[in-house]
mmCIF file of C-alpha atoms and ligand atoms in Angstrom:
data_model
loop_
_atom_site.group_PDB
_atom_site.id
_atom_site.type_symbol
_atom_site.label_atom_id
_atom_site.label_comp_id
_atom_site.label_asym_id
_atom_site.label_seq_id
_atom_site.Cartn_x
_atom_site.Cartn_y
_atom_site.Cartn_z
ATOM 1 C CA UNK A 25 0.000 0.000 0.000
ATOM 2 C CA UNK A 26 1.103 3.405 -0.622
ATOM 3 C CA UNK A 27 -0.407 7.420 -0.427
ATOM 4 C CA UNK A 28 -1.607 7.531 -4.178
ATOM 5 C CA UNK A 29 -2.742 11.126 -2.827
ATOM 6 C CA UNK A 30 0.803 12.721 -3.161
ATOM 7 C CA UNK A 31 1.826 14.890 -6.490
ATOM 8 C CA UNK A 32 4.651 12.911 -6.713
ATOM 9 C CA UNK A 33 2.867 10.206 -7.228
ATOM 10 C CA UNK A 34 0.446 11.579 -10.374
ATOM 11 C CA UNK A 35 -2.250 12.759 -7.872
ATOM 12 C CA UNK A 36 -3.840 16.037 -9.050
ATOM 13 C CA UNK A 37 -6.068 18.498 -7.922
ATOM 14 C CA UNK A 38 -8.745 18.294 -10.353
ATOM 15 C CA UNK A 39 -11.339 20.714 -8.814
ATOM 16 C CA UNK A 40 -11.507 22.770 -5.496
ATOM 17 C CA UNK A 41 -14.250 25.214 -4.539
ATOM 18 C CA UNK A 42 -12.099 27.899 -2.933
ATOM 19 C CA UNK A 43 -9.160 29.344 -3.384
ATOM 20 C CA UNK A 44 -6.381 31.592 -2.230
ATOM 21 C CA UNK A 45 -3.155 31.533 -4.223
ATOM 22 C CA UNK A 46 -1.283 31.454 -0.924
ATOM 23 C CA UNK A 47 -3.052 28.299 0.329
ATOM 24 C CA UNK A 48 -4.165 26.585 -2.570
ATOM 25 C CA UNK A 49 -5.448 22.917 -2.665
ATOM 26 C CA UNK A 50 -2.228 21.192 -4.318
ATOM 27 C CA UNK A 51 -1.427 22.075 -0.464
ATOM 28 C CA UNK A 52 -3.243 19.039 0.354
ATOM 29 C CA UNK A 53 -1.374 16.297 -1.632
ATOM 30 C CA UNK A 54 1.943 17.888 -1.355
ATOM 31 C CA UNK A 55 2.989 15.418 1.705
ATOM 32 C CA UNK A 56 3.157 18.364 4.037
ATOM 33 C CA UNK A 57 0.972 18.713 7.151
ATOM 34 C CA UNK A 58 2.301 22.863 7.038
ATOM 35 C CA UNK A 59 0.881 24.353 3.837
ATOM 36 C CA UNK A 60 -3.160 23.776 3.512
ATOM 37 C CA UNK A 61 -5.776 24.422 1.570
ATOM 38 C CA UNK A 62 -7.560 27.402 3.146
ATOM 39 C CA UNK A 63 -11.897 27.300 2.144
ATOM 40 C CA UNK A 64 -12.684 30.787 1.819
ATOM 41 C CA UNK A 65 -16.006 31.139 3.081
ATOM 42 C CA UNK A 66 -19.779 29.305 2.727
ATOM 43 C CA UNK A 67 -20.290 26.146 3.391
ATOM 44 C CA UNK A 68 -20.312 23.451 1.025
ATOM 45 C CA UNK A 69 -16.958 23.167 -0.238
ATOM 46 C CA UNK A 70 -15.226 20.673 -1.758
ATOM 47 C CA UNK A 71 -12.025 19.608 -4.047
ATOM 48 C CA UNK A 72 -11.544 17.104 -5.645
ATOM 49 C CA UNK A 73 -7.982 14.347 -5.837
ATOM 50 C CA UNK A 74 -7.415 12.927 -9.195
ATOM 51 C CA UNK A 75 -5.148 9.994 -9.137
ATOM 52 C CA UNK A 76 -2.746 8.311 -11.432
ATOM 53 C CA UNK A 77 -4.668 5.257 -12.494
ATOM 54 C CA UNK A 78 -7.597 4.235 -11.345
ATOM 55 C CA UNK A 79 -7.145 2.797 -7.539
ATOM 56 C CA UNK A 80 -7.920 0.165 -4.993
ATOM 57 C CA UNK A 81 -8.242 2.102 -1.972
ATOM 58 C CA UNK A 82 -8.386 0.992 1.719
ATOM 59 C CA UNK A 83 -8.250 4.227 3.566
ATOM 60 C CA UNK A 84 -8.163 7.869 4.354
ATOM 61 C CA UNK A 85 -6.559 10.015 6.658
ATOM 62 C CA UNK A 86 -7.306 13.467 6.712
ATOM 63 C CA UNK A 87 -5.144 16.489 9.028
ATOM 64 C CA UNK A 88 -7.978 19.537 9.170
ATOM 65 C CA UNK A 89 -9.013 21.801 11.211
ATOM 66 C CA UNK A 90 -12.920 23.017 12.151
ATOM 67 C CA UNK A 91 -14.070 20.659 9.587
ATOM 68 C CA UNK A 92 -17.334 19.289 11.328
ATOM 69 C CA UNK A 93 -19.213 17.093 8.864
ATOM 70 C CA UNK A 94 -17.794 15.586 5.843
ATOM 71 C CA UNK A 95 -18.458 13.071 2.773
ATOM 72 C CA UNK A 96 -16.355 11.334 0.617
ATOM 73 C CA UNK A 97 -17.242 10.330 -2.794
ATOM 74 C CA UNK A 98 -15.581 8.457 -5.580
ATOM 75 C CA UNK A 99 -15.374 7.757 -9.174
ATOM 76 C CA UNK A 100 -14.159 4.920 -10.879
ATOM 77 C CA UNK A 101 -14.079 6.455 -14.478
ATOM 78 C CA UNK A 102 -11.411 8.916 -15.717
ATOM 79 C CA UNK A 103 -13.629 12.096 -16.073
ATOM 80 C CA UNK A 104 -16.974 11.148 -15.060
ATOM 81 C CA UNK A 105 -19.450 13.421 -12.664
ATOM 82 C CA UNK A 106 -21.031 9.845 -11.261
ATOM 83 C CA UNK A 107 -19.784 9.658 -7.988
ATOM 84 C CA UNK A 108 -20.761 7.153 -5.083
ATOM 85 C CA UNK A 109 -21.094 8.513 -1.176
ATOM 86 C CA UNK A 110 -18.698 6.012 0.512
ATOM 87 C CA UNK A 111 -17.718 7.530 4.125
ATOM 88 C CA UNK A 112 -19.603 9.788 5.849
ATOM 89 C CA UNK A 113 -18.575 11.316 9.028
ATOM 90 C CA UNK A 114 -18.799 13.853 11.620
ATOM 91 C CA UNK A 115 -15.206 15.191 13.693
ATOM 92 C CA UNK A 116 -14.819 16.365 16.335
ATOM 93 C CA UNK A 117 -13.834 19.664 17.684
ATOM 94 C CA UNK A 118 -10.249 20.537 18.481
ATOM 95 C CA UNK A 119 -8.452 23.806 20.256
ATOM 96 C CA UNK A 120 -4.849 24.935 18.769
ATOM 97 C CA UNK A 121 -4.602 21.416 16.646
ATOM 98 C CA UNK A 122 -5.510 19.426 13.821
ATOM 99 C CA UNK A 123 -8.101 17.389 13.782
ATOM 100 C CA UNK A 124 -6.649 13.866 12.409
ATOM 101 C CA UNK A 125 -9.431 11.851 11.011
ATOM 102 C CA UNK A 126 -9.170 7.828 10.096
ATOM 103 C CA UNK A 127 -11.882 6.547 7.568
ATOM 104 C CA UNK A 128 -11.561 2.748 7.031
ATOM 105 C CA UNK A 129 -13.032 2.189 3.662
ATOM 106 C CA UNK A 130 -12.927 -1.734 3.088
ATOM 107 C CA UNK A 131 -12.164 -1.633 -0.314
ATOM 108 C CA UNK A 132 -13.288 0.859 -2.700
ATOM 109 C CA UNK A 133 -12.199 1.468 -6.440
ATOM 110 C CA UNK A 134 -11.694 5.354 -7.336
ATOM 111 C CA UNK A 135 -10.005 7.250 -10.433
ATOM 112 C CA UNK A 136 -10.837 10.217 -8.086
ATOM 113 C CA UNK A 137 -12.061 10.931 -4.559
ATOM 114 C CA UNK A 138 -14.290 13.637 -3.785
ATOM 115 C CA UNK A 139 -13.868 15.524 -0.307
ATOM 116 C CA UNK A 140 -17.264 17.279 0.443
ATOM 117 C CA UNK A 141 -17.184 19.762 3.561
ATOM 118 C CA UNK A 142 -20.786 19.832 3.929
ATOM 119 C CA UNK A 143 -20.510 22.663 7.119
ATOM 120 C CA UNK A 144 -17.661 23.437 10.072
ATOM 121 C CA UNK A 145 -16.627 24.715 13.721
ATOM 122 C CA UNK A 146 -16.266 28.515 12.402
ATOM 123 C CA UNK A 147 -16.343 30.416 8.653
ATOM 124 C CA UNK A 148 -13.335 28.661 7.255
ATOM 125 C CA UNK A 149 -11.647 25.063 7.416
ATOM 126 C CA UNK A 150 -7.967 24.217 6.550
ATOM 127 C CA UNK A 151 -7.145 20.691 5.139
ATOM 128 C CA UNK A 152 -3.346 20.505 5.824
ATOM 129 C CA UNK A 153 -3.161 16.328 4.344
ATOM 130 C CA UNK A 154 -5.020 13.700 2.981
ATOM 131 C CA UNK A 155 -3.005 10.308 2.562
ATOM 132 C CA UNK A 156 -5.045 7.871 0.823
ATOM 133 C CA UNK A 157 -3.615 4.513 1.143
ATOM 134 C CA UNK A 158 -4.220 1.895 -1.968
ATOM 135 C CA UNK A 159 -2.799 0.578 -4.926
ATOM 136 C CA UNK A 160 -2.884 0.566 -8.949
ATOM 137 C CA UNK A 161 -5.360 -1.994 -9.840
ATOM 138 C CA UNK A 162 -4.276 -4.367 -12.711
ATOM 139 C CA UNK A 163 -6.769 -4.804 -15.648
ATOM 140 C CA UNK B 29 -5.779 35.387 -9.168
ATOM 141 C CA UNK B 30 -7.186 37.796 -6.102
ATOM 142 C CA UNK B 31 -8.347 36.330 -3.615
ATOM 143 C CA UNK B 32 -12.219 35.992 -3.311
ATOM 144 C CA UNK B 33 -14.059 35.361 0.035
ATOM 145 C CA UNK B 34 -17.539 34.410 0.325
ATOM 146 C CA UNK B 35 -20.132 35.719 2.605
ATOM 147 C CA UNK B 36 -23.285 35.083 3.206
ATOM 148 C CA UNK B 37 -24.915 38.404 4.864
ATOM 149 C CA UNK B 38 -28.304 37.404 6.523
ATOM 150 C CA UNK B 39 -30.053 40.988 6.526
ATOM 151 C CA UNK B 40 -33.270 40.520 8.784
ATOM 152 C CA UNK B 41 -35.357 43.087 10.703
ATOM 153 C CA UNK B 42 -39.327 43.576 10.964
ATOM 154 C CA UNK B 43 -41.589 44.036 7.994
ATOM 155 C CA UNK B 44 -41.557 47.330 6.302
ATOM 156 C CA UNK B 45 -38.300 48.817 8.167
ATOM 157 C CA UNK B 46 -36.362 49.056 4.647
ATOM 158 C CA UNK B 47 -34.531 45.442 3.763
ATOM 159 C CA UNK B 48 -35.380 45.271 0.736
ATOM 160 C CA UNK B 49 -35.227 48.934 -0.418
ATOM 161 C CA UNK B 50 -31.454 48.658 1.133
ATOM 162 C CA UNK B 51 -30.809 45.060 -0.747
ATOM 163 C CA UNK B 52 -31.759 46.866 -3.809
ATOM 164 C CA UNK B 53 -30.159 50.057 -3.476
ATOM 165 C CA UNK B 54 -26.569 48.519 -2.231
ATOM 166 C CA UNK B 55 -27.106 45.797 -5.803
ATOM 167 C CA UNK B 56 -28.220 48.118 -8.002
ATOM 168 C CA UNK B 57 -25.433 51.015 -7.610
ATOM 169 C CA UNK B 58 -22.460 50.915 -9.621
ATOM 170 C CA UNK B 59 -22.858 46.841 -9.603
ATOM 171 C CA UNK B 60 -19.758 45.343 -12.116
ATOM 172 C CA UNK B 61 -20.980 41.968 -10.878
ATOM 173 C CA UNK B 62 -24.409 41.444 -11.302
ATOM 174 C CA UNK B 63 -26.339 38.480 -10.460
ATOM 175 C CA UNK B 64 -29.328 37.789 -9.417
ATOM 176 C CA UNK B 65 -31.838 34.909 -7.919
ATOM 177 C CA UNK B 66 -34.763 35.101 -7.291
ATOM 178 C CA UNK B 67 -35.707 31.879 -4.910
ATOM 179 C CA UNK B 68 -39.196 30.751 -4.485
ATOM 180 C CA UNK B 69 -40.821 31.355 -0.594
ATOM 181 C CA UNK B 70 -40.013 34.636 -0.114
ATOM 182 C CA UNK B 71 -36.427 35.140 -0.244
ATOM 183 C CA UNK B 72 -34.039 36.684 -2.337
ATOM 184 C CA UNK B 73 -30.378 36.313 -3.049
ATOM 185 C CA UNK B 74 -28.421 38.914 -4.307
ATOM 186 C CA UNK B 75 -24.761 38.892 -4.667
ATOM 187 C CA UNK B 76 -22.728 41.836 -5.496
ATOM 188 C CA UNK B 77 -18.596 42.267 -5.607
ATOM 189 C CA UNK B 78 -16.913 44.495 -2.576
ATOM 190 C CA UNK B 79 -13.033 45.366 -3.067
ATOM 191 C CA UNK B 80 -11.344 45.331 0.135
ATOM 192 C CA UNK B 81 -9.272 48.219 0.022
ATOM 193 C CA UNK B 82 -5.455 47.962 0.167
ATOM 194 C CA UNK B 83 -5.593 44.331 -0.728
ATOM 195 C CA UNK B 84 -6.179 42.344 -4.736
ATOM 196 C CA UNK B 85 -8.913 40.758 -2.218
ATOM 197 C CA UNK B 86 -12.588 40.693 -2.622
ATOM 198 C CA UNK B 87 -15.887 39.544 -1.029
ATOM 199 C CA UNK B 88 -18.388 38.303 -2.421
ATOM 200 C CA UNK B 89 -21.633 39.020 -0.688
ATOM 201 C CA UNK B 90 -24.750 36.799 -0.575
ATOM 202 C CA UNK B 91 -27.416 39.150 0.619
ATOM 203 C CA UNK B 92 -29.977 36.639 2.129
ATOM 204 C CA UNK B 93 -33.446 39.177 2.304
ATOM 205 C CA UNK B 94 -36.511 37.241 3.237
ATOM 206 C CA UNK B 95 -39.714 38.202 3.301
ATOM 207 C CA UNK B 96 -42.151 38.477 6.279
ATOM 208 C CA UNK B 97 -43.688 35.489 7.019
ATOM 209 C CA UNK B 98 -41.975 32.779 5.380
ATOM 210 C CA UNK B 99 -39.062 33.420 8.330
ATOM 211 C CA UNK B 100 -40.165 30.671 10.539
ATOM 212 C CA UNK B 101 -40.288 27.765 8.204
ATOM 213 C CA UNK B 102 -37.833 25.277 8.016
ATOM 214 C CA UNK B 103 -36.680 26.323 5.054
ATOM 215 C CA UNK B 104 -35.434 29.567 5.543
ATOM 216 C CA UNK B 105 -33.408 28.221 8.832
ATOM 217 C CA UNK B 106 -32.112 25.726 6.413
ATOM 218 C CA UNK B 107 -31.180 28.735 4.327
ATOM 219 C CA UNK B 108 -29.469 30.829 6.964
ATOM 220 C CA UNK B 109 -27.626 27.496 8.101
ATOM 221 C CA UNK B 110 -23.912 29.470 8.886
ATOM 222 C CA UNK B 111 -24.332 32.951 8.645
ATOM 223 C CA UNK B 112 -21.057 34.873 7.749
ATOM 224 C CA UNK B 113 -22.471 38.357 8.761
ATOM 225 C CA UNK B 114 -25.789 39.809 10.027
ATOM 226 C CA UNK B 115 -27.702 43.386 8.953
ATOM 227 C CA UNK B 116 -30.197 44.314 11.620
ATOM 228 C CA UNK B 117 -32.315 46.926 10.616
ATOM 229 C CA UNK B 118 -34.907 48.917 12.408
ATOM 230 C CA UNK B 119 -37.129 51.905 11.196
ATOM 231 C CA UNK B 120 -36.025 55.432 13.279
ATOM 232 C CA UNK B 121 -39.977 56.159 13.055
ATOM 233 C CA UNK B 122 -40.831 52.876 14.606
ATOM 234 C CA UNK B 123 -40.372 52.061 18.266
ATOM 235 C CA UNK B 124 -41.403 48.184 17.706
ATOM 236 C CA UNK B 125 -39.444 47.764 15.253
ATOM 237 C CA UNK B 126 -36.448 48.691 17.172
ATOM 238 C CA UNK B 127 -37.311 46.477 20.047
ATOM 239 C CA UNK B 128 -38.011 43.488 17.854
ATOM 240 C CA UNK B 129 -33.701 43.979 16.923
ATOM 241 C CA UNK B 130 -32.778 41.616 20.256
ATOM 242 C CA UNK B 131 -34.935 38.920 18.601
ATOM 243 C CA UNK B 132 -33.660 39.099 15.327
ATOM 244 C CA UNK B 133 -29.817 39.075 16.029
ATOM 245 C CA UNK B 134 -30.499 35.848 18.185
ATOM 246 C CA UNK B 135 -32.350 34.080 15.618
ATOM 247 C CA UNK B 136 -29.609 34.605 13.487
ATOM 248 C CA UNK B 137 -27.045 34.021 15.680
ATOM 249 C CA UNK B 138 -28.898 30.970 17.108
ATOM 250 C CA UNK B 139 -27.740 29.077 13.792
ATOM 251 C CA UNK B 140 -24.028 29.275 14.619
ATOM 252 C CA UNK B 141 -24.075 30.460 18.592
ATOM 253 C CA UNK B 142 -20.650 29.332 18.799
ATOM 254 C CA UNK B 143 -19.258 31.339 15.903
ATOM 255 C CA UNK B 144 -18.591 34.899 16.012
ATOM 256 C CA UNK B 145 -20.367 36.521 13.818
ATOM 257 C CA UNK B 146 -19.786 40.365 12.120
ATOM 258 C CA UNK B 147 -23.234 42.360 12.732
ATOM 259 C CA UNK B 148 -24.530 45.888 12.180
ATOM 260 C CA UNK B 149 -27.018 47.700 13.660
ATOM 261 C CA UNK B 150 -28.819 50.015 10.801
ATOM 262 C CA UNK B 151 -31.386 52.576 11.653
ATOM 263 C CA UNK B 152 -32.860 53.463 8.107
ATOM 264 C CA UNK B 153 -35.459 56.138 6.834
ATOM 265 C CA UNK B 154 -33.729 58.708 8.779
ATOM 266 C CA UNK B 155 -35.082 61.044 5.942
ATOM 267 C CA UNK B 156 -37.913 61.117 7.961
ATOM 268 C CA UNK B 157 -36.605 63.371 10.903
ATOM 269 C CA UNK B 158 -39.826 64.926 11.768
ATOM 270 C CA UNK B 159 -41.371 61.514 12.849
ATOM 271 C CA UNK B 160 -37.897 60.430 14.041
ATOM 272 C CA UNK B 161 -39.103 58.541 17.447
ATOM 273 C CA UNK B 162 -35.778 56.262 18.300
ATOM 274 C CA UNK B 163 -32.293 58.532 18.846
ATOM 275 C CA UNK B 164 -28.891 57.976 17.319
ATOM 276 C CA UNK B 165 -27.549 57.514 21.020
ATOM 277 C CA UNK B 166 -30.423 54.779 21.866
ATOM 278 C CA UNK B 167 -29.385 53.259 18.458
ATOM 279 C CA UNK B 168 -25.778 53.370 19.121
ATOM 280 C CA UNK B 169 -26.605 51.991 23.006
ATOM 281 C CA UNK B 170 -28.205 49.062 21.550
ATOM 282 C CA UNK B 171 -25.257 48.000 19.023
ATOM 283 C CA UNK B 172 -22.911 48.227 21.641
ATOM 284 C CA UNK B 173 -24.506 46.211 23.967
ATOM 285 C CA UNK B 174 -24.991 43.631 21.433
ATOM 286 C CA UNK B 175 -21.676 43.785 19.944
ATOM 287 C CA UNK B 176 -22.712 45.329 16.651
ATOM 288 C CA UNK B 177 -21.548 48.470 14.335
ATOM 289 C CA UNK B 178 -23.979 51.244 14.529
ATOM 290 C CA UNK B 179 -24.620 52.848 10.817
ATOM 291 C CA UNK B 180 -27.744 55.438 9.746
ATOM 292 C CA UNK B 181 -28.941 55.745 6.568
ATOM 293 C CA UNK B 182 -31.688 56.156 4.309
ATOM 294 C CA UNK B 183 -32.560 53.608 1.426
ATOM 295 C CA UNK B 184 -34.837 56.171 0.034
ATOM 296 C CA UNK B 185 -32.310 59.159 -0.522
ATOM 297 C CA UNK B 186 -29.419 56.783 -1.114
ATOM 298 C CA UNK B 187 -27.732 57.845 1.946
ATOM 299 C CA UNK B 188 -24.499 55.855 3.526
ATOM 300 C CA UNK B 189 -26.068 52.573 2.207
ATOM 301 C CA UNK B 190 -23.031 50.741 0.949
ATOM 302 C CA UNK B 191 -21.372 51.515 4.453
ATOM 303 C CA UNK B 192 -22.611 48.956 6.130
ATOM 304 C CA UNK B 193 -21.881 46.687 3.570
ATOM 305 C CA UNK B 194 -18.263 47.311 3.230
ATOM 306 C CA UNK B 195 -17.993 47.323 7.024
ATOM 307 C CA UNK B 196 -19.044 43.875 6.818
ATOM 308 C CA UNK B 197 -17.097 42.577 4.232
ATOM 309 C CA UNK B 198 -14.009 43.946 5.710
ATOM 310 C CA UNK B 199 -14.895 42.351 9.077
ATOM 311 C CA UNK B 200 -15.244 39.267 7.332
ATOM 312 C CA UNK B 201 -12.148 39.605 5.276
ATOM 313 C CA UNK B 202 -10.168 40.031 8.660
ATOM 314 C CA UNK B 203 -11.446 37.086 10.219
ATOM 315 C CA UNK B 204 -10.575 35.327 7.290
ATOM 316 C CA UNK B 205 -6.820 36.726 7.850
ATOM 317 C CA UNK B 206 -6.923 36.142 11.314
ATOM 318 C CA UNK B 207 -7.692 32.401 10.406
ATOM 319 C CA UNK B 208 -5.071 32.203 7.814
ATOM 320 C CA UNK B 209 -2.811 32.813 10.507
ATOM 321 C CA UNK B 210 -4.340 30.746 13.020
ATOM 322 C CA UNK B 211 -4.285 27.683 10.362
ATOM 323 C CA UNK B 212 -0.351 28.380 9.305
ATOM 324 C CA UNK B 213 0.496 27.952 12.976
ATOM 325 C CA UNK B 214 -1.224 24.645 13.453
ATOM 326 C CA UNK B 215 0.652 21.238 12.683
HETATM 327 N N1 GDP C 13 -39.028 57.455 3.869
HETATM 328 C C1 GDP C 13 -38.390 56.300 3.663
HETATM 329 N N2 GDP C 13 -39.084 55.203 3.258
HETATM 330 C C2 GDP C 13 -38.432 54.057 3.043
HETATM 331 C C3 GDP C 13 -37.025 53.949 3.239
HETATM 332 N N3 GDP C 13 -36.658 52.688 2.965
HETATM 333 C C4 GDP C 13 -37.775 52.027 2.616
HETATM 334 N N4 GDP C 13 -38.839 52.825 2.656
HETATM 335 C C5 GDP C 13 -40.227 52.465 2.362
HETATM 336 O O1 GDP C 13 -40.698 51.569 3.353
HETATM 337 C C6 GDP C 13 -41.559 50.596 2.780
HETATM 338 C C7 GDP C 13 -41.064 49.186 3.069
HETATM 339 O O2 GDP C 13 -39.802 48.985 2.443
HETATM 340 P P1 GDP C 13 -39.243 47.533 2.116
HETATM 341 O O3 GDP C 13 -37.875 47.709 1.583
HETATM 342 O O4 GDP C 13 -40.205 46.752 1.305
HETATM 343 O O5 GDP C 13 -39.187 46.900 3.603
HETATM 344 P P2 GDP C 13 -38.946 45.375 4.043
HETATM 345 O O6 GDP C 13 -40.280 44.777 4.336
HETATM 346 O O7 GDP C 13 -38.115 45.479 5.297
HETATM 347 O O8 GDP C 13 -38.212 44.684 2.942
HETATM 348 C C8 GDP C 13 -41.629 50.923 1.310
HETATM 349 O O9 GDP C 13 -42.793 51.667 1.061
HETATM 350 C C9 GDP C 13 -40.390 51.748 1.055
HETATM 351 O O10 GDP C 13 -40.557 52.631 -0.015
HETATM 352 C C10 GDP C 13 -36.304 55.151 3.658
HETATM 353 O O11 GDP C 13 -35.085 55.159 3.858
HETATM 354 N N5 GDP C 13 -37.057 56.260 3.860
HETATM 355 MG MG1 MG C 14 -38.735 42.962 1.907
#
């Protein structure tokens, strides 16, 4: 298994709903918990990770902060809009650190993985890292 | 690419006291941006572009104006579901509509009560100073005891409407800094 959610690894930021050049969402796939992706105001928001290939993925782990409910979706086709809900969950609150969020999958099959920030603690969220552990699937 | 914040500005008060004429007035003027829904049940979206001075930054603002009696229904608490800012607006000729600003603000704030939230206090139709009833110092007591920028103006004349407006979006574009900051330090 390996983060298929890093740049270096072909994983692009295909869409994101906000965005301030100085925090922008390639933040989140950059392997850095110190740069972010900053939401700049309203709730929802979203952005979307566009792997290499399409992937067999087992899990997420996501370093935010004030997120309060999220969704993750994916797509199994290169540039599709049909996405399937396959996590849902609510975090909790944290003071002067990030929230670190595990989502056990099982096994799911995405060319790309949709982050939905459906609301949060205060006006704006920061995603510092998602690591998505999985692998190339062989056809 | 500027930066662009988005704010959702919930302006509420009671019936008559001037929303809409305000809404209108603030969209309508000068407007390089403009768009414009019109939702079913009573309420009204209007967004319009604000430059934050001294910065490439601007807000967006989502002026949420909903009419009278819709305001209890689900849907419209659905709709003011994480308020970035709040207008409160009372009528200077109208002492009930003054006293009826305590239960506005809460409702609003009620949606987020533990988020602070950027407010002003605007006493409009002050055209009307003959039949003035509630004073600029009452009106300025009340904002400061519920933590809220005190503004006059008159919808009807066009008078010191955008103020409140920009006031807001620059209150919102400093929490938005202040969060930046807050965020970088993290991790
Ligand atoms: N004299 C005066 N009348 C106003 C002013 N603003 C609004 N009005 C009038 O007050 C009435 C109600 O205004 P409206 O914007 O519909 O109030 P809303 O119910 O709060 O949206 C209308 O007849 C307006 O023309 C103002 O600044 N001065
Ligand atoms: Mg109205």
């Amino acid at each position: 298994m390996f983060d298929v959610a890093l740049s270096p690894a072909g994983a692009q930021i295909a869409l994101a709903t906000s965005s301030d050049e100085k925090h922008p969402p390639e933040n989140i796939i950059d392997g850095n918990a110190e740069t972010f992706w900053s939401t700049t105001g309203m709730f929802p928001q979203e952005v979307v990770i566009k792997f290499q290939t399409l992937m067999r993925i087992t899990n997420v782990h996501i370093s935010s902060y004030n997120v309060k409910k999220l969704k993750l979706e994916a797509s199994e086709t290169e540039d599709s809009n049909k996405y399937d809900t396959i996590a849902e969950t609510e975090l909790e609150e944290t003071d002067s650190q990030l929230q670190q969020e595990e989502i056990q999958l099982g096994e799911k099959r995405a060319h790309s993985l949709r982050i939905v920030i459906e609301s949060g603690f205060d006006h704006f969220v920061s995603l510092h890292k998602v690591v998505v552990s999985g692998q190339a699937m062989h056809h | 690419m500027p930066t662009i914040l988005r704010c959702k500005c919930i302006i509420v008060g009671d019936a008559t006291v001037g929303k809409s004429s305000i809404t209108q007035v603030f969209h309508s003027d000068g407007s390089h941006f403009p768009k414009n829904y019109v939702m079913t049940q009573g309420v009204e979206v209007l967004v319009k572009l604000v430059n934050i001075p001294e910065t490439s930054d601007s807000v967006e603002m989502y002026i949420y104006d909903t009419a009278g009696k819709e305001i209890f229904s689900d849907f419209v608490k659905r709709l003011w579901d994480h308020p970035s800012v709040i207008m409160v607006v009372y009528d200077c000729t109208s002492e009930t509509s003054f006293s009826s600003c305590v239960k506005w603000l809460e409702r609003v704030r009620a949606q987020s009560p533990n988020t602070q939230i950027p407010g002003a206090l605007i006493a409009n139709k002050v055209d009307l100073e003959q039949r003035r009833i509630i004073s600029p110092k009452k009106g300025q007591e009340l904002a400061q005891a519920n933590k809220l920028e005190y503004f006059e103006c008159s919808a009807k004349e066009m008078q010191n409407v955008d103020t409140p407006f920009f006031y807001l979006a620059n209150e919102f574009h400093k929490v938005y800094e202040e969060r930046a900051e807050l965020f970088n330090s993290l991790s």
